Coordinates of C-alpha atoms in Angstrom, one line a residue:
M134 CA -102.4 108.9 122.1
L135 CA -104.6 105.9 121.3
A136 CA -106.8 106.4 118.2
R137 CA -110.5 105.6 118.4
T138 CA -112.1 103.7 115.5
P139 CA -115.8 104.3 114.6
P140 CA -118.2 101.9 116.3
D141 CA -119.6 99.0 114.3
S142 CA -123.1 99.8 115.6
P143 CA -123.4 103.6 115.9
L144 CA -127.0 103.6 116.9
L145 CA -126.0 101.8 120.1
F146 CA -124.0 104.9 121.1
E147 CA -125.9 107.7 119.5
E148 CA -129.5 108.5 120.0
A149 CA -131.4 108.1 116.7
P150 CA -133.9 110.8 115.9
L151 CA -137.5 109.9 116.8
V152 CA -140.0 109.7 113.9
P153 CA -143.7 109.5 114.8
D154 CA -145.6 106.4 113.6
F155 CA -148.9 104.7 114.2
S156 CA -147.6 102.0 116.6
L157 CA -149.1 103.4 119.9
E158 CA -152.5 103.8 118.2
L159 CA -152.3 100.1 117.0
V160 CA -151.4 98.9 120.5
A161 CA -154.5 100.6 121.9
R162 CA -156.6 99.2 119.0
Q163 CA -155.4 95.7 119.7
A164 CA -156.4 96.2 123.4
G165 CA -159.9 97.0 122.2
H166 CA -159.7 100.8 122.4
W167 CA -160.9 102.4 119.1
P168 CA -160.9 105.1 117.9
V169 CA -157.8 106.7 119.4
A170 CA -157.3 110.4 119.6
G171 CA -154.0 112.3 120.0
T172 CA -153.9 115.6 121.8
D173 CA -151.2 118.3 122.2
E174 CA -150.9 122.0 122.9
A175 CA -149.0 125.0 121.6
G176 CA -148.0 128.2 123.5
R177 CA -147.0 127.2 127.0
G178 CA -143.9 129.4 127.0
P179 CA -145.0 132.8 125.5
L180 CA -145.6 136.0 127.6
A181 CA -148.8 136.7 125.8
G182 CA -151.8 135.0 124.1
P183 CA -153.7 131.8 124.8
V184 CA -152.4 128.3 125.1
V185 CA -154.1 126.3 122.3
A186 CA -154.8 122.6 122.3
A187 CA -156.0 120.3 119.6
A188 CA -157.3 116.7 119.5
V189 CA -157.1 114.6 116.3
I190 CA -158.5 111.2 115.3
L191 CA -156.6 110.1 112.2
D192 CA -158.1 107.9 109.5
P193 CA -155.7 104.9 109.5
N194 CA -156.3 104.5 105.8
N195 CA -155.5 108.1 104.9
I196 CA -152.7 109.5 107.1
P197 CA -151.1 112.6 105.6
D198 CA -147.5 112.1 104.6
G199 CA -144.8 114.1 106.6
L200 CA -146.5 114.3 110.0
N201 CA -143.9 115.2 112.6
D202 CA -143.4 117.3 115.7
S203 CA -144.6 120.8 114.6
K204 CA -141.3 122.3 115.9
Q205 CA -139.4 120.2 113.4
L206 CA -141.4 121.6 110.5
T207 CA -141.2 124.8 108.6
A208 CA -144.1 127.2 108.6
A209 CA -144.9 126.2 105.0
Q210 CA -144.9 122.5 105.9
R211 CA -147.1 123.1 108.9
E212 CA -149.6 125.0 106.7
R213 CA -149.7 122.3 104.1
L214 CA -150.2 119.6 106.7
F215 CA -152.8 121.6 108.6
E216 CA -155.0 121.6 105.5
A217 CA -154.3 117.9 104.9
I218 CA -155.2 117.0 108.5
M219 CA -158.4 119.1 108.4
A220 CA -159.5 117.4 105.2
T221 CA -158.9 113.8 106.4
A222 CA -159.3 113.6 110.1
E223 CA -161.6 114.4 113.0
V224 CA -160.3 117.6 114.6
S225 CA -161.2 119.7 117.6
I226 CA -159.6 122.8 119.0
A227 CA -159.8 124.5 122.4
A228 CA -157.9 127.4 124.1
S229 CA -157.2 128.8 127.5
G230 CA -156.7 132.6 127.6
P231 CA -154.3 134.7 129.6
R232 CA -156.8 135.2 132.5
H233 CA -157.3 131.5 132.8
I234 CA -153.6 130.9 132.7
D235 CA -153.0 133.5 135.4
E236 CA -155.7 132.1 137.6
R237 CA -154.9 128.4 137.3
N238 CA -151.2 128.3 136.2
I239 CA -150.0 127.3 132.7
L240 CA -149.9 123.5 133.3
R241 CA -153.5 123.3 134.5
A242 CA -154.7 125.7 131.8
S243 CA -152.9 123.6 129.1
L244 CA -154.4 120.3 130.4
D245 CA -157.9 121.8 130.6
A246 CA -157.6 123.0 127.0
M247 CA -156.6 119.5 126.0
R248 CA -159.5 118.0 127.9
R249 CA -162.0 120.4 126.2
A250 CA -160.4 119.7 122.8
V251 CA -161.0 115.9 123.3
A252 CA -164.5 116.6 124.5
G253 CA -165.2 118.6 121.4
L254 CA -164.5 115.8 118.9
A255 CA -167.5 114.9 116.8
V256 CA -166.5 111.2 117.2
T257 CA -166.0 110.1 120.8
P258 CA -162.6 108.5 121.2
A259 CA -162.1 105.2 123.2
Y260 CA -158.6 106.1 124.1
V261 CA -156.4 109.3 124.2
L262 CA -152.7 109.7 123.7
A263 CA -151.6 113.0 125.4
D264 CA -148.3 114.7 124.8
G265 CA -146.3 115.2 128.0
R266 CA -146.2 113.8 131.5
D267 CA -149.8 114.2 132.4
V268 CA -153.1 112.9 131.3
P269 CA -155.8 115.6 131.4
Q270 CA -158.3 115.0 134.1
G271 CA -162.0 114.5 133.2
L272 CA -161.5 112.7 129.9
C273 CA -164.4 110.7 128.5
C274 CA -162.2 107.6 128.2
P275 CA -158.8 106.2 129.4
G276 CA -155.7 107.9 128.3
K277 CA -151.9 107.6 128.3
A278 CA -149.3 110.4 128.7
V279 CA -146.5 110.1 126.2
I280 CA -143.3 112.0 126.8
R281 CA -142.1 113.5 123.5
G282 CA -145.3 112.2 122.1
D283 CA -145.3 114.5 119.1
S284 CA -142.1 112.7 118.0
R285 CA -143.6 109.2 118.6
S286 CA -147.2 109.2 117.6
V287 CA -148.6 110.6 114.4
S288 CA -151.9 111.4 116.1
I289 CA -150.1 113.6 118.6
A290 CA -147.9 115.1 115.9
A291 CA -151.1 116.0 113.9
A292 CA -152.5 117.6 117.0
S293 CA -149.3 119.6 117.6
I294 CA -149.5 120.9 114.0
I295 CA -153.2 121.9 114.3
A296 CA -152.5 123.7 117.6
K297 CA -149.4 125.5 116.4
V298 CA -150.9 126.8 113.2
T299 CA -154.1 127.8 114.9
R300 CA -152.3 129.7 117.6
D301 CA -149.9 131.4 115.1
R302 CA -153.0 132.6 113.1
M303 CA -154.6 133.9 116.3
M304 CA -151.5 135.9 117.2
T305 CA -151.3 137.3 113.7
R306 CA -154.9 138.6 114.1
A307 CA -153.9 139.9 117.6
H308 CA -151.3 142.1 116.0
A309 CA -154.0 144.0 114.1
V310 CA -155.6 144.9 117.4
F311 CA -152.4 145.4 119.4
P312 CA -149.7 146.4 116.8
L313 CA -147.2 147.8 119.4
Y314 CA -145.8 144.5 120.4
G315 CA -145.0 142.7 117.1
F316 CA -147.2 139.6 117.8
N317 CA -147.2 138.7 114.1
S318 CA -143.4 138.1 114.2
H319 CA -142.9 136.3 117.5
S320 CA -146.4 135.0 118.5
G321 CA -146.0 136.3 122.0
Y322 CA -142.7 134.8 122.9
G323 CA -140.3 136.8 125.0
T324 CA -138.1 138.2 122.2
A325 CA -136.1 141.4 122.5
Q326 CA -138.7 143.1 120.3
H327 CA -141.6 142.0 122.5
R328 CA -139.8 142.9 125.8
A329 CA -139.0 146.4 124.3
G330 CA -142.7 146.8 123.4
I331 CA -143.8 145.9 126.9
E332 CA -141.2 148.3 128.4
A333 CA -142.3 151.1 126.2
H334 CA -146.1 150.7 126.3
G335 CA -146.8 148.4 129.3
P336 CA -148.8 145.2 129.0
C337 CA -152.1 144.7 127.2
V338 CA -155.0 142.3 128.0
L339 CA -153.3 139.5 126.1
H340 CA -150.3 139.4 128.4
R341 CA -149.9 136.8 131.1
M342 CA -149.3 138.7 134.3
S343 CA -148.2 135.7 136.2
F344 CA -145.2 135.3 133.9
R345 CA -141.9 137.0 134.5
P346 CA -140.9 139.7 133.8
L347 CA -144.5 140.8 133.9
R348 CA -145.1 139.4 137.3
R349 CA -144.3 141.8 140.1
D350 CA -143.8 140.1 143.4
P351 CA -144.7 142.3 146.4
V352 CA -141.8 143.7 148.3
V353 CA -141.5 142.1 151.7
E354 CA -140.3 144.6 154.3
Q355 CA -137.7 143.2 156.7
P356 CA -138.3 143.8 160.4
L357 CA -136.2 146.6 161.9
A358 CA -134.1 144.1 163.9
A359 CA -133.0 142.4 160.7
V360 CA -131.5 145.6 159.2
S361 CA -130.1 147.1 162.4
D362 CA -126.5 148.1 162.5
E363 CA -126.3 147.0 166.1
P364 CA -124.5 143.8 166.9

């Protein structure tokens, strides 16, 4: 069997991990758009709780070290960076609750929270970098959707950290009001513990009734002809 030797240029064959930087913000600045805000959300997947969005305008002369996609950071790192971002940047936070999510669907509720987060900034941005495939409608300025933006832009990464920490804190507080579901340990995601709590106690007002397994589609009765034994 022919042996394979390691490639001379491994990065041509293996995907290098993305590390966010300030290059997208600088491109916008060079095009005459300044300041630039990054926006991201946390909590699209859980069965309970709000989806939380944040918008952040970083100070280019005082960017906290270690900014990254919030999912790549430990809870302690996120908490440290949350405090650093809040101390050095313009920050705004908005949320869409379970009723909003059920009425409009999770994508629309997420984008609306991002729009409101941007609108809430004390400094009006001239350009917005939004994580994902969609630019929120109704922004005060032009914007660009950035797939995997929290791994490419430090502004979006900062927004992802603010949104994640804020939502986790909200779900910890929710646990004090609704202790039967363990919100403080899973933040509303569909863990075995959470599903067992729903099965035992039923849903509460924080649950997203449009999400399975909470959603109960109506049973559609078949016409008699469709179930007849006759040929």
